[in-house]
PDB file of C-alpha atoms in Angstrom:
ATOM      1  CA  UNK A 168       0.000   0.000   0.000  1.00  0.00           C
ATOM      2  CA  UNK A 169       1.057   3.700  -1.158  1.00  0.00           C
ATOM      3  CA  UNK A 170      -0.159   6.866  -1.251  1.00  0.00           C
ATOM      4  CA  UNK A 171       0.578   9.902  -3.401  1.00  0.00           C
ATOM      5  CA  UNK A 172       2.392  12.815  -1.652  1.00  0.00           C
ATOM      6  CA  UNK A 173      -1.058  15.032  -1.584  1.00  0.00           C
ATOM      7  CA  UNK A 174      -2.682  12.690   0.228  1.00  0.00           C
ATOM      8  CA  UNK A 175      -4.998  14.188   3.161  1.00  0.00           C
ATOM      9  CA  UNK A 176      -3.950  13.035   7.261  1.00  0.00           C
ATOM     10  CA  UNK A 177      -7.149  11.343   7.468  1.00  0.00           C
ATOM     11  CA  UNK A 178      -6.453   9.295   4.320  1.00  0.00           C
ATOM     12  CA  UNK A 179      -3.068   7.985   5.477  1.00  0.00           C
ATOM     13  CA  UNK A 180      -3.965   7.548   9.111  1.00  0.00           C
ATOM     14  CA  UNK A 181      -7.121   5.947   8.673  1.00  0.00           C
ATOM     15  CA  UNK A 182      -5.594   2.894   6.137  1.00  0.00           C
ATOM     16  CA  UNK A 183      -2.418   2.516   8.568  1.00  0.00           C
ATOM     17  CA  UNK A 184      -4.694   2.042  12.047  1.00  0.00           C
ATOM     18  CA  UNK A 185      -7.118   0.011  10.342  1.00  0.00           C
ATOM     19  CA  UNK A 186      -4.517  -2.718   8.936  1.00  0.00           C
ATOM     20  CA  UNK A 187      -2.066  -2.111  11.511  1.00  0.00           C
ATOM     21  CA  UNK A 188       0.621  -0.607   9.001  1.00  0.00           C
ATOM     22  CA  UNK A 189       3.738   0.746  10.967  1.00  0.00           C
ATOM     23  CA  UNK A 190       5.355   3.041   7.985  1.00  0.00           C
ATOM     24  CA  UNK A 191       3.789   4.256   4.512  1.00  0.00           C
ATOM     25  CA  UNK A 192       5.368   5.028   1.381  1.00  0.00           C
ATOM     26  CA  UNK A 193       4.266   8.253  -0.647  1.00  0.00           C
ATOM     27  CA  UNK A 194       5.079   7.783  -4.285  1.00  0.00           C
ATOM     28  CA  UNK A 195       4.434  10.410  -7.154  1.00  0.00           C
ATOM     29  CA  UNK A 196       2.488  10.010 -10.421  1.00  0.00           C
ATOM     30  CA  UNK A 197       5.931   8.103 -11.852  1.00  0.00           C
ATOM     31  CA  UNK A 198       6.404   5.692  -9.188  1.00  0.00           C
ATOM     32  CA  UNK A 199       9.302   7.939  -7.404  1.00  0.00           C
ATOM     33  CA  UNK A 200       9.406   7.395  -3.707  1.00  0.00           C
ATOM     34  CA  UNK A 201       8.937  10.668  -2.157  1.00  0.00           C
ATOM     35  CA  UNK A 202       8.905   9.868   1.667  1.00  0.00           C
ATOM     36  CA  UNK A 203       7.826   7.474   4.316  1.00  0.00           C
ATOM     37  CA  UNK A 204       5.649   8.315   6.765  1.00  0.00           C
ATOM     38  CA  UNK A 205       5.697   6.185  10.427  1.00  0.00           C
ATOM     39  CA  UNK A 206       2.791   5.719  12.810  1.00  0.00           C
ATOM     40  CA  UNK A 207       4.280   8.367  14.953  1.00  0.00           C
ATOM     41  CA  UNK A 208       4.706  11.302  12.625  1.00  0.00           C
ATOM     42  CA  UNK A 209       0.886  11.193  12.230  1.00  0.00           C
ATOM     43  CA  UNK A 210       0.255  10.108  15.630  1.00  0.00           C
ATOM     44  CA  UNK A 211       2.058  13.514  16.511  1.00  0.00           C
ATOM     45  CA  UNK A 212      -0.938  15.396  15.085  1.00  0.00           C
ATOM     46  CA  UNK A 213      -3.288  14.325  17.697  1.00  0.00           C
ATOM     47  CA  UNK A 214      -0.706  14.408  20.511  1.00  0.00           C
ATOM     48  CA  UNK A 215      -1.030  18.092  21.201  1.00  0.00           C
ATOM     49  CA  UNK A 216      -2.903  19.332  23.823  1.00  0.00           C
ATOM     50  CA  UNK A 217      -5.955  21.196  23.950  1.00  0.00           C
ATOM     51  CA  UNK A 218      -4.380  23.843  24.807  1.00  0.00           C
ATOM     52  CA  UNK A 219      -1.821  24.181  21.893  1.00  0.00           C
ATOM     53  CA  UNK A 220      -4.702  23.224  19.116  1.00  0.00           C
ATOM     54  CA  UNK A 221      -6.789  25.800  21.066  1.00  0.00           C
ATOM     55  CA  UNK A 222      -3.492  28.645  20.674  1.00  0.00           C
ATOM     56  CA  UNK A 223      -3.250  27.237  17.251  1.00  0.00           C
ATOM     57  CA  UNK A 224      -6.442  27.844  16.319  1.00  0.00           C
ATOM     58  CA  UNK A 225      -5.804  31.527  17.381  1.00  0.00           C
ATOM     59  CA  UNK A 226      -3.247  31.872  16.017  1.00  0.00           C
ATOM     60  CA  UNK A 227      -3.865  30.512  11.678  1.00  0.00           C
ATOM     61  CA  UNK A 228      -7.886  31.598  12.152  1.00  0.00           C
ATOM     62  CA  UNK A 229      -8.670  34.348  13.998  1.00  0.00           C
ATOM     63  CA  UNK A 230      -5.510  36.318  14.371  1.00  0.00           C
ATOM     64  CA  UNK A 231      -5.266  36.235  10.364  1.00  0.00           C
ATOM     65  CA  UNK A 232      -9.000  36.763   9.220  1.00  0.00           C
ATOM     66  CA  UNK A 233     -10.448  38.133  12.335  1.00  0.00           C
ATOM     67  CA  UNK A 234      -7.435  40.913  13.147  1.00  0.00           C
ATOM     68  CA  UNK A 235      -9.601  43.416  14.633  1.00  0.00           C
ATOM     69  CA  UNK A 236     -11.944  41.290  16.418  1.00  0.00           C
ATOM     70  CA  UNK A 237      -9.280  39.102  17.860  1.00  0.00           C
ATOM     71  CA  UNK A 238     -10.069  40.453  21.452  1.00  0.00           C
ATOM     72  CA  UNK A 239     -14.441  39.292  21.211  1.00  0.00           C
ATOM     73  CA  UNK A 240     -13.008  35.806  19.964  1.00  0.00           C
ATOM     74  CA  UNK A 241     -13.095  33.251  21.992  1.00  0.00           C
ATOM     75  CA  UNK A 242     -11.543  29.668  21.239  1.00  0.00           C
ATOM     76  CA  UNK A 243     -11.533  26.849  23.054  1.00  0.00           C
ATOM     77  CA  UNK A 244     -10.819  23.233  22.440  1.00  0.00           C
ATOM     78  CA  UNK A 245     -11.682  19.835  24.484  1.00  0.00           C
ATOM     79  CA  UNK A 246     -11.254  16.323  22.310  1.00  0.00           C
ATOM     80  CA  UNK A 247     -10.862  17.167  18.849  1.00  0.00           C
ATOM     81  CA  UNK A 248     -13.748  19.698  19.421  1.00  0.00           C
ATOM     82  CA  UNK A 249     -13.092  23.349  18.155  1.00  0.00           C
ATOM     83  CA  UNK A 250     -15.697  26.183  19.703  1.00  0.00           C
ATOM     84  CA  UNK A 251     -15.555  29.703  18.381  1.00  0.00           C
ATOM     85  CA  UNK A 252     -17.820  31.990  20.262  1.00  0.00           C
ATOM     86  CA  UNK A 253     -18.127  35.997  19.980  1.00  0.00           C
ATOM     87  CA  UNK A 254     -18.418  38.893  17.627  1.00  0.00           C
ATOM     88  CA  UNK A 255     -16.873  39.057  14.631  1.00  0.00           C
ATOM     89  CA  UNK A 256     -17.673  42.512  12.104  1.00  0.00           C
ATOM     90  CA  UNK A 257     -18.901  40.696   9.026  1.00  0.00           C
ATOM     91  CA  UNK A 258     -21.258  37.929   8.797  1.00  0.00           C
ATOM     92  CA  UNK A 259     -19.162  36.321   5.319  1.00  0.00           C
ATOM     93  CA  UNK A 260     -16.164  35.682   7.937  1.00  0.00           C
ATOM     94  CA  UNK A 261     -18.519  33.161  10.165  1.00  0.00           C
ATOM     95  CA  UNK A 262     -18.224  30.521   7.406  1.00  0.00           C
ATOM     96  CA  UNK A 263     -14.718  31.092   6.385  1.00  0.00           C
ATOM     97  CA  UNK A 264     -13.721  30.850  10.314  1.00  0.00           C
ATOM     98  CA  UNK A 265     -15.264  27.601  10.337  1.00  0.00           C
ATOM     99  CA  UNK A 266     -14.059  25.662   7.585  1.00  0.00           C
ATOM    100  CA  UNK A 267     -10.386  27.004   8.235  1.00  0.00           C
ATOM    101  CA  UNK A 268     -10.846  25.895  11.826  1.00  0.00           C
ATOM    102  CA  UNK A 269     -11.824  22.571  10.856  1.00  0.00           C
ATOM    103  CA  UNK A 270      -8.594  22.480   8.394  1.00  0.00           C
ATOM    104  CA  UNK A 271      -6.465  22.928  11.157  1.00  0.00           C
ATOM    105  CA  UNK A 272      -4.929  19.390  11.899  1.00  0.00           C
ATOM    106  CA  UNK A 273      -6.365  17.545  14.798  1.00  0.00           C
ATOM    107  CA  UNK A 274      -9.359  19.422  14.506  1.00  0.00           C
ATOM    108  CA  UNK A 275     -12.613  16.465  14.947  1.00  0.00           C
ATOM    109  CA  UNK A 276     -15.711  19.050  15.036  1.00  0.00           C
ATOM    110  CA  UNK A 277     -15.963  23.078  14.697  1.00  0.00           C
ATOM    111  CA  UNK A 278     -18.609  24.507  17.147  1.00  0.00           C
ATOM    112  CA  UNK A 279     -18.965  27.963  15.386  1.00  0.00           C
ATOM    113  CA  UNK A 280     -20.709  30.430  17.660  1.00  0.00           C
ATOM    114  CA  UNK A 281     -19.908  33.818  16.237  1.00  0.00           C
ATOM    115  CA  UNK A 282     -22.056  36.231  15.469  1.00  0.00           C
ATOM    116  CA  UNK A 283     -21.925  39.552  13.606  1.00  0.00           C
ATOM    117  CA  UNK A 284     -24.447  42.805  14.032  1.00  0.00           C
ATOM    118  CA  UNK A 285     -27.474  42.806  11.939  1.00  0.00           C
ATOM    119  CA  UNK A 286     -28.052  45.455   9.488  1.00  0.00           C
ATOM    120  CA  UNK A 287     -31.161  47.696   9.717  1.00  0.00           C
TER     121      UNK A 287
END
Protein backbone atom coordinates (compact mmCIF):
# COMPACT_ATOMS: atom_id res chain seq x y z
CA UNK A 1 0.00 0.00 0.00
CA UNK A 2 1.06 3.70 -1.16
CA UNK A 3 -0.16 6.87 -1.25
CA UNK A 4 0.58 9.90 -3.40
CA UNK A 5 2.39 12.82 -1.65
CA UNK A 6 -1.06 15.03 -1.58
CA UNK A 7 -2.68 12.69 0.23
CA UNK A 8 -5.00 14.19 3.16
CA UNK A 9 -3.95 13.03 7.26
CA UNK A 10 -7.15 11.34 7.47
CA UNK A 11 -6.45 9.30 4.32
CA UNK A 12 -3.07 7.98 5.48
CA UNK A 13 -3.96 7.55 9.11
CA UNK A 14 -7.12 5.95 8.67
CA UNK A 15 -5.59 2.89 6.14
CA UNK A 16 -2.42 2.52 8.57
CA UNK A 17 -4.69 2.04 12.05
CA UNK A 18 -7.12 0.01 10.34
CA UNK A 19 -4.52 -2.72 8.94
CA UNK A 20 -2.07 -2.11 11.51
CA UNK A 21 0.62 -0.61 9.00
CA UNK A 22 3.74 0.75 10.97
CA UNK A 23 5.36 3.04 7.99
CA UNK A 24 3.79 4.26 4.51
CA UNK A 25 5.37 5.03 1.38
CA UNK A 26 4.27 8.25 -0.65
CA UNK A 27 5.08 7.78 -4.28
CA UNK A 28 4.43 10.41 -7.15
CA UNK A 29 2.49 10.01 -10.42
CA UNK A 30 5.93 8.10 -11.85
CA UNK A 31 6.40 5.69 -9.19
CA UNK A 32 9.30 7.94 -7.40
CA UNK A 33 9.41 7.39 -3.71
CA UNK A 34 8.94 10.67 -2.16
CA UNK A 35 8.90 9.87 1.67
CA UNK A 36 7.83 7.47 4.32
CA UNK A 37 5.65 8.31 6.76
CA UNK A 38 5.70 6.19 10.43
CA UNK A 39 2.79 5.72 12.81
CA UNK A 40 4.28 8.37 14.95
CA UNK A 41 4.71 11.30 12.62
CA UNK A 42 0.89 11.19 12.23
CA UNK A 43 0.25 10.11 15.63
CA UNK A 44 2.06 13.51 16.51
CA UNK A 45 -0.94 15.40 15.08
CA UNK A 46 -3.29 14.33 17.70
CA UNK A 47 -0.71 14.41 20.51
CA UNK A 48 -1.03 18.09 21.20
CA UNK A 49 -2.90 19.33 23.82
CA UNK A 50 -5.95 21.20 23.95
CA UNK A 51 -4.38 23.84 24.81
CA UNK A 52 -1.82 24.18 21.89
CA UNK A 53 -4.70 23.22 19.12
CA UNK A 54 -6.79 25.80 21.07
CA UNK A 55 -3.49 28.65 20.67
CA UNK A 56 -3.25 27.24 17.25
CA UNK A 57 -6.44 27.84 16.32
CA UNK A 58 -5.80 31.53 17.38
CA UNK A 59 -3.25 31.87 16.02
CA UNK A 60 -3.87 30.51 11.68
CA UNK A 61 -7.89 31.60 12.15
CA UNK A 62 -8.67 34.35 14.00
CA UNK A 63 -5.51 36.32 14.37
CA UNK A 64 -5.27 36.23 10.36
CA UNK A 65 -9.00 36.76 9.22
CA UNK A 66 -10.45 38.13 12.34
CA UNK A 67 -7.44 40.91 13.15
CA UNK A 68 -9.60 43.42 14.63
CA UNK A 69 -11.94 41.29 16.42
CA UNK A 70 -9.28 39.10 17.86
CA UNK A 71 -10.07 40.45 21.45
CA UNK A 72 -14.44 39.29 21.21
CA UNK A 73 -13.01 35.81 19.96
CA UNK A 74 -13.10 33.25 21.99
CA UNK A 75 -11.54 29.67 21.24
CA UNK A 76 -11.53 26.85 23.05
CA UNK A 77 -10.82 23.23 22.44
CA UNK A 78 -11.68 19.83 24.48
CA UNK A 79 -11.25 16.32 22.31
CA UNK A 80 -10.86 17.17 18.85
CA UNK A 81 -13.75 19.70 19.42
CA UNK A 82 -13.09 23.35 18.15
CA UNK A 83 -15.70 26.18 19.70
CA UNK A 84 -15.55 29.70 18.38
CA UNK A 85 -17.82 31.99 20.26
CA UNK A 86 -18.13 36.00 19.98
CA UNK A 87 -18.42 38.89 17.63
CA UNK A 88 -16.87 39.06 14.63
CA UNK A 89 -17.67 42.51 12.10
CA UNK A 90 -18.90 40.70 9.03
CA UNK A 91 -21.26 37.93 8.80
CA UNK A 92 -19.16 36.32 5.32
CA UNK A 93 -16.16 35.68 7.94
CA UNK A 94 -18.52 33.16 10.17
CA UNK A 95 -18.22 30.52 7.41
CA UNK A 96 -14.72 31.09 6.39
CA UNK A 97 -13.72 30.85 10.31
CA UNK A 98 -15.26 27.60 10.34
CA UNK A 99 -14.06 25.66 7.58
CA UNK A 100 -10.39 27.00 8.24
CA UNK A 101 -10.85 25.90 11.83
CA UNK A 102 -11.82 22.57 10.86
CA UNK A 103 -8.59 22.48 8.39
CA UNK A 104 -6.46 22.93 11.16
CA UNK A 105 -4.93 19.39 11.90
CA UNK A 106 -6.36 17.54 14.80
CA UNK A 107 -9.36 19.42 14.51
CA UNK A 108 -12.61 16.47 14.95
CA UNK A 109 -15.71 19.05 15.04
CA UNK A 110 -15.96 23.08 14.70
CA UNK A 111 -18.61 24.51 17.15
CA UNK A 112 -18.96 27.96 15.39
CA UNK A 113 -20.71 30.43 17.66
CA UNK A 114 -19.91 33.82 16.24
CA UNK A 115 -22.06 36.23 15.47
CA UNK A 116 -21.92 39.55 13.61
CA UNK A 117 -24.45 42.80 14.03
CA UNK A 118 -27.47 42.81 11.94
CA UNK A 119 -28.05 45.46 9.49
CA UNK A 120 -31.16 47.70 9.72
Amino acid sequence: MSFRPDATLPQTARPMADRHIKRLPFIDADGTLKGIASHADLLKVFLRTDEELATDIRLTVVDRLIPFFREAVKVTFTEGIAALTGQVGDSHLIGMAARLTHSVEGVVQVHCRLEAPTSQ
